[in-house]
Coordinates of C-alpha atoms in Angstrom, one line a residue:
Chain A
M194 CA -3.7 29.8 10.8
S195 CA -2.5 26.6 11.7
M196 CA -6.8 24.6 11.4
T197 CA -6.9 26.5 8.1
I198 CA -3.9 24.7 7.1
L199 CA -4.9 21.7 8.4
T200 CA -7.9 21.8 7.2
W201 CA -6.9 22.1 3.6
S202 CA -4.3 19.3 3.7
L203 CA -7.0 17.1 5.3
M204 CA -8.8 18.1 2.0
A205 CA -5.9 17.5 -0.1
A206 CA -5.2 14.3 1.1
Q207 CA -8.6 13.1 0.9
F208 CA -8.0 13.9 -3.3
M209 CA -4.8 12.3 -3.3
L210 CA -5.8 9.1 -2.4
A211 CA -9.1 9.2 -4.7
I212 CA -6.5 10.3 -7.8
A213 CA -4.6 7.0 -5.9
M214 CA -7.9 4.8 -6.2
V215 CA -8.6 5.9 -9.6
C216 CA -4.9 4.7 -10.7
A217 CA -5.9 1.3 -9.3
C218 CA -9.1 1.1 -11.0
L219 CA -7.1 2.1 -14.3
R220 CA -4.7 -1.0 -13.8
M221 CA -7.6 -3.0 -12.9
F222 CA -9.5 -2.5 -15.6
R223 CA -6.5 -2.2 -18.1
G224 CA -4.3 -5.0 -16.7
P225 CA -3.0 -7.6 -19.6
R226 CA -3.5 -10.8 -16.8
A227 CA -5.1 -12.0 -14.0
Q228 CA -2.5 -11.1 -11.8
D229 CA -2.3 -7.5 -12.9
R230 CA -6.0 -7.1 -11.4
V231 CA -5.1 -8.9 -7.9
L232 CA -2.5 -6.2 -7.8
A233 CA -4.6 -3.6 -8.1
M234 CA -7.4 -4.9 -6.2
D235 CA -5.0 -5.2 -3.2
S236 CA -3.5 -2.4 -3.5
L237 CA -7.5 -0.3 -4.0
Y238 CA -8.7 -1.6 -0.6
L239 CA -5.2 -0.4 1.0
N240 CA -6.2 2.7 -0.2
G241 CA -9.9 2.6 0.5
M242 CA -8.1 2.4 3.8
G243 CA -6.3 5.3 4.1
L244 CA -9.6 7.4 2.6
M245 CA -11.4 5.7 5.5
L246 CA -8.3 7.0 8.4
V247 CA -8.3 10.6 7.2
F248 CA -12.3 10.2 7.1
G249 CA -12.0 9.7 10.8
I250 CA -9.8 12.7 11.2
V251 CA -12.2 14.9 9.3
S252 CA -15.4 13.7 11.3
G253 CA -13.7 13.4 14.7
S254 CA -15.2 10.3 15.0
T255 CA -13.4 7.1 15.6
L256 CA -15.9 4.7 14.7
Y257 CA -14.2 4.7 10.9
F258 CA -11.5 3.2 12.8
E259 CA -13.1 0.0 13.0
A260 CA -14.4 -0.2 9.2
A261 CA -10.8 0.2 8.3
L262 CA -9.9 -2.5 10.2
V263 CA -12.1 -4.5 8.9
I264 CA -11.7 -3.6 5.2
A265 CA -7.7 -4.5 6.2
L266 CA -8.8 -7.8 7.5
L267 CA -11.2 -8.6 4.7
G268 CA -9.0 -7.4 2.2
F269 CA -5.8 -9.8 3.3
V270 CA -7.9 -12.5 3.3
S271 CA -8.9 -11.9 -0.2
T272 CA -6.4 -11.3 -1.6
V273 CA -4.2 -14.5 -0.1
A274 CA -7.5 -16.4 -1.9
L275 CA -7.1 -14.9 -5.5
A276 CA -3.8 -15.8 -5.4
K277 CA -3.8 -19.2 -4.2
F278 CA -6.6 -19.7 -6.9
L279 CA -4.2 -18.5 -9.5
M280 CA -1.2 -20.4 -8.4
R281 CA -3.5 -23.9 -8.0
G282 CA -6.9 -23.2 -9.9
E283 CA -8.8 -24.2 -6.9
A284 CA -9.3 -21.4 -3.7
I285 CA -9.6 -24.3 -0.7
E286 CA -8.3 -27.4 -0.9
Chain B
M35 CA -15.4 19.5 7.3
I36 CA -17.8 20.3 10.0
A37 CA -16.0 18.9 13.3
I38 CA -12.8 19.4 13.4
K39 CA -11.7 20.3 16.9
T40 CA -9.0 23.1 17.8
L41 CA -6.0 21.8 18.9
P42 CA -2.4 23.7 19.4
D43 CA -0.7 24.7 16.2
W44 CA 2.2 21.9 16.6
A45 CA -0.4 19.1 16.9
A46 CA -2.1 20.8 14.1
L47 CA 1.2 21.0 11.8
L48 CA 2.2 17.5 12.3
T49 CA -1.1 16.1 11.6
A50 CA -1.4 18.2 8.3
F51 CA 2.2 17.6 7.5
L52 CA 1.9 13.8 7.9
V53 CA -1.3 12.7 6.7
L54 CA 0.1 15.4 3.2
A55 CA 2.9 13.4 3.7
G56 CA 1.1 9.7 3.5
A57 CA -1.2 10.4 0.8
A58 CA 0.9 12.1 -1.4
L59 CA 3.2 9.1 -0.9
T60 CA 0.4 6.8 -1.7
M61 CA -0.5 8.5 -4.7
I62 CA 3.3 8.1 -6.3
G63 CA 3.1 4.5 -5.9
A64 CA -0.4 4.2 -7.2
I65 CA 0.9 6.1 -10.4
G66 CA 3.8 4.2 -10.6
L67 CA 1.0 1.0 -10.4
V68 CA -0.5 2.9 -13.7
R69 CA 3.0 3.7 -15.7
F70 CA 5.4 0.4 -15.0
R71 CA 5.5 -1.9 -17.7
S72 CA 6.0 -5.2 -16.5
F73 CA 4.4 -7.1 -13.6
Y74 CA 7.4 -7.4 -12.1
E75 CA 8.3 -3.7 -12.0
R76 CA 4.3 -3.3 -10.8
V77 CA 4.4 -5.2 -7.6
H78 CA 7.1 -3.1 -6.4
A79 CA 5.2 0.4 -7.1
P80 CA 2.4 -0.1 -4.0
T81 CA 4.2 -1.2 -1.5
L82 CA 5.4 2.2 -1.1
G83 CA 1.4 3.5 0.3
A84 CA 1.1 0.3 1.8
T85 CA 4.4 0.7 4.4
L86 CA 5.2 4.6 4.7
G87 CA 1.6 5.8 3.0
I88 CA -0.7 4.0 5.2
G89 CA 2.4 4.6 8.5
G90 CA 1.7 8.2 7.4
V91 CA -1.7 8.4 8.1
L92 CA -2.1 6.2 10.8
L93 CA 0.6 8.3 13.0
A94 CA -1.6 11.4 11.9
S95 CA -4.8 10.0 13.6
M96 CA -3.0 8.8 16.8
V97 CA -1.4 12.7 17.1
Y98 CA -4.6 14.4 16.4
F99 CA -6.8 11.8 18.2
S100 CA -4.2 11.7 21.2
V101 CA -4.4 15.8 21.4
S102 CA -8.3 16.5 21.3
E103 CA -9.1 14.1 23.5
T104 CA -6.2 14.6 26.3
R105 CA -5.6 11.0 26.7
P106 CA -3.5 8.6 24.4
V107 CA -5.1 6.7 21.3
V108 CA -3.2 3.9 20.1
H109 CA -5.1 1.4 18.8
E110 CA -4.2 2.8 15.2
I111 CA -1.1 0.4 16.2
L112 CA -3.2 -2.7 15.6
I113 CA -3.7 -1.8 11.8
A114 CA -0.6 -0.8 11.2
L115 CA 0.9 -3.9 13.1
F116 CA -1.4 -6.4 10.7
V117 CA -0.6 -4.4 7.5
T118 CA 2.7 -4.8 8.4
V119 CA 2.9 -8.2 8.5
T120 CA 0.6 -9.5 5.5
T121 CA 1.5 -7.0 2.7
P122 CA 4.6 -8.8 2.2
V123 CA 2.7 -12.3 2.5
T124 CA 0.0 -11.4 -0.1
M125 CA 3.3 -10.0 -2.3
L126 CA 5.3 -12.7 -1.8
M127 CA 2.2 -15.0 -2.9
L128 CA 1.1 -13.1 -6.2
T129 CA 5.1 -13.2 -6.9
Q130 CA 5.2 -17.3 -7.2
A131 CA 1.4 -17.4 -8.6
T132 CA 2.7 -15.6 -11.4
L133 CA 5.8 -16.8 -11.4
Y134 CA 4.4 -20.4 -11.8
R135 CA 2.1 -19.3 -14.3
D136 CA 4.3 -17.8 -16.9
R137 CA 7.2 -20.3 -16.5
A138 CA 3.9 -23.1 -17.1
E139 CA 3.6 -20.9 -20.3
G140 CA 7.4 -20.6 -21.4
K141 CA 7.2 -16.9 -20.7
A142 CA 9.4 -16.4 -17.4
P143 CA 12.1 -13.5 -17.3
K144 CA 15.4 -14.8 -17.5
I145 CA 18.1 -14.5 -15.0
T146 CA 20.1 -13.2 -17.7
D147 CA 17.9 -9.8 -18.3
A148 CA 19.0 -8.7 -14.9
P149 CA 21.7 -6.1 -14.1
P150 CA 24.8 -8.0 -13.1
L151 CA 25.8 -7.8 -9.7
P152 CA 28.6 -6.5 -8.4
A153 CA 30.7 -9.6 -7.5
D154 CA 30.1 -10.8 -11.1
V155 CA 31.9 -7.8 -12.4
I156 CA 34.8 -9.3 -10.0
T157 CA 34.5 -12.5 -10.4
P158 CA 32.7 -13.9 -14.2
D159 CA 32.4 -17.0 -12.7
R160 CA 29.7 -16.1 -10.3
T161 CA 31.2 -17.4 -7.2
G162 CA 32.1 -14.1 -5.4
V163 CA 35.3 -14.8 -4.3
R164 CA 38.1 -13.6 -6.3
Q165 CA 40.7 -16.0 -8.6
D166 CA 43.7 -13.7 -8.4

């Protein structure tokens, strides 16, 4: 019984994280200015990281954890670079 | 839905609750990202998913793998630490860049648009000290 609950709640969690990614994509395409798009991309990769972790629970392998770690690292660097670009007009000085 | 190992009841229910709470909070944050009107309001919404949302999913992953492999699996703390440290930094840099761009165009929000602080209601000269 409890395993049925776990299975269905994992499916629901994947569905909700997918909806969150769709919302972030909507803001990225619609966002009136560049900073809205950068914010939406930041939110998009965080949601993708959560989806990776849920995939890891569903498939029972710790392989997805490393993918989530790489997404977190690269996403941080890219958002900082884009914020610096919006501020100064160049990413590396 | 292939490889879910059979867990004891308390672990399965705890994992289900944590993963559902984390995903629901992330979705609420993303809906806020779509629905708020100005950028300065929107910058608050996704941090709900970045703190409690990711935290819930990470805790669920820790509980699930610790119980199913019968040894403590705590490497998810790495992601939790990293996200907790980096999210405020990125949001601060992004908001500073936005404020800089808005000021360069003369469109920055005025401070008087904000609702008054309780200290301002007591003392109109914004010092926060009672004059009586």
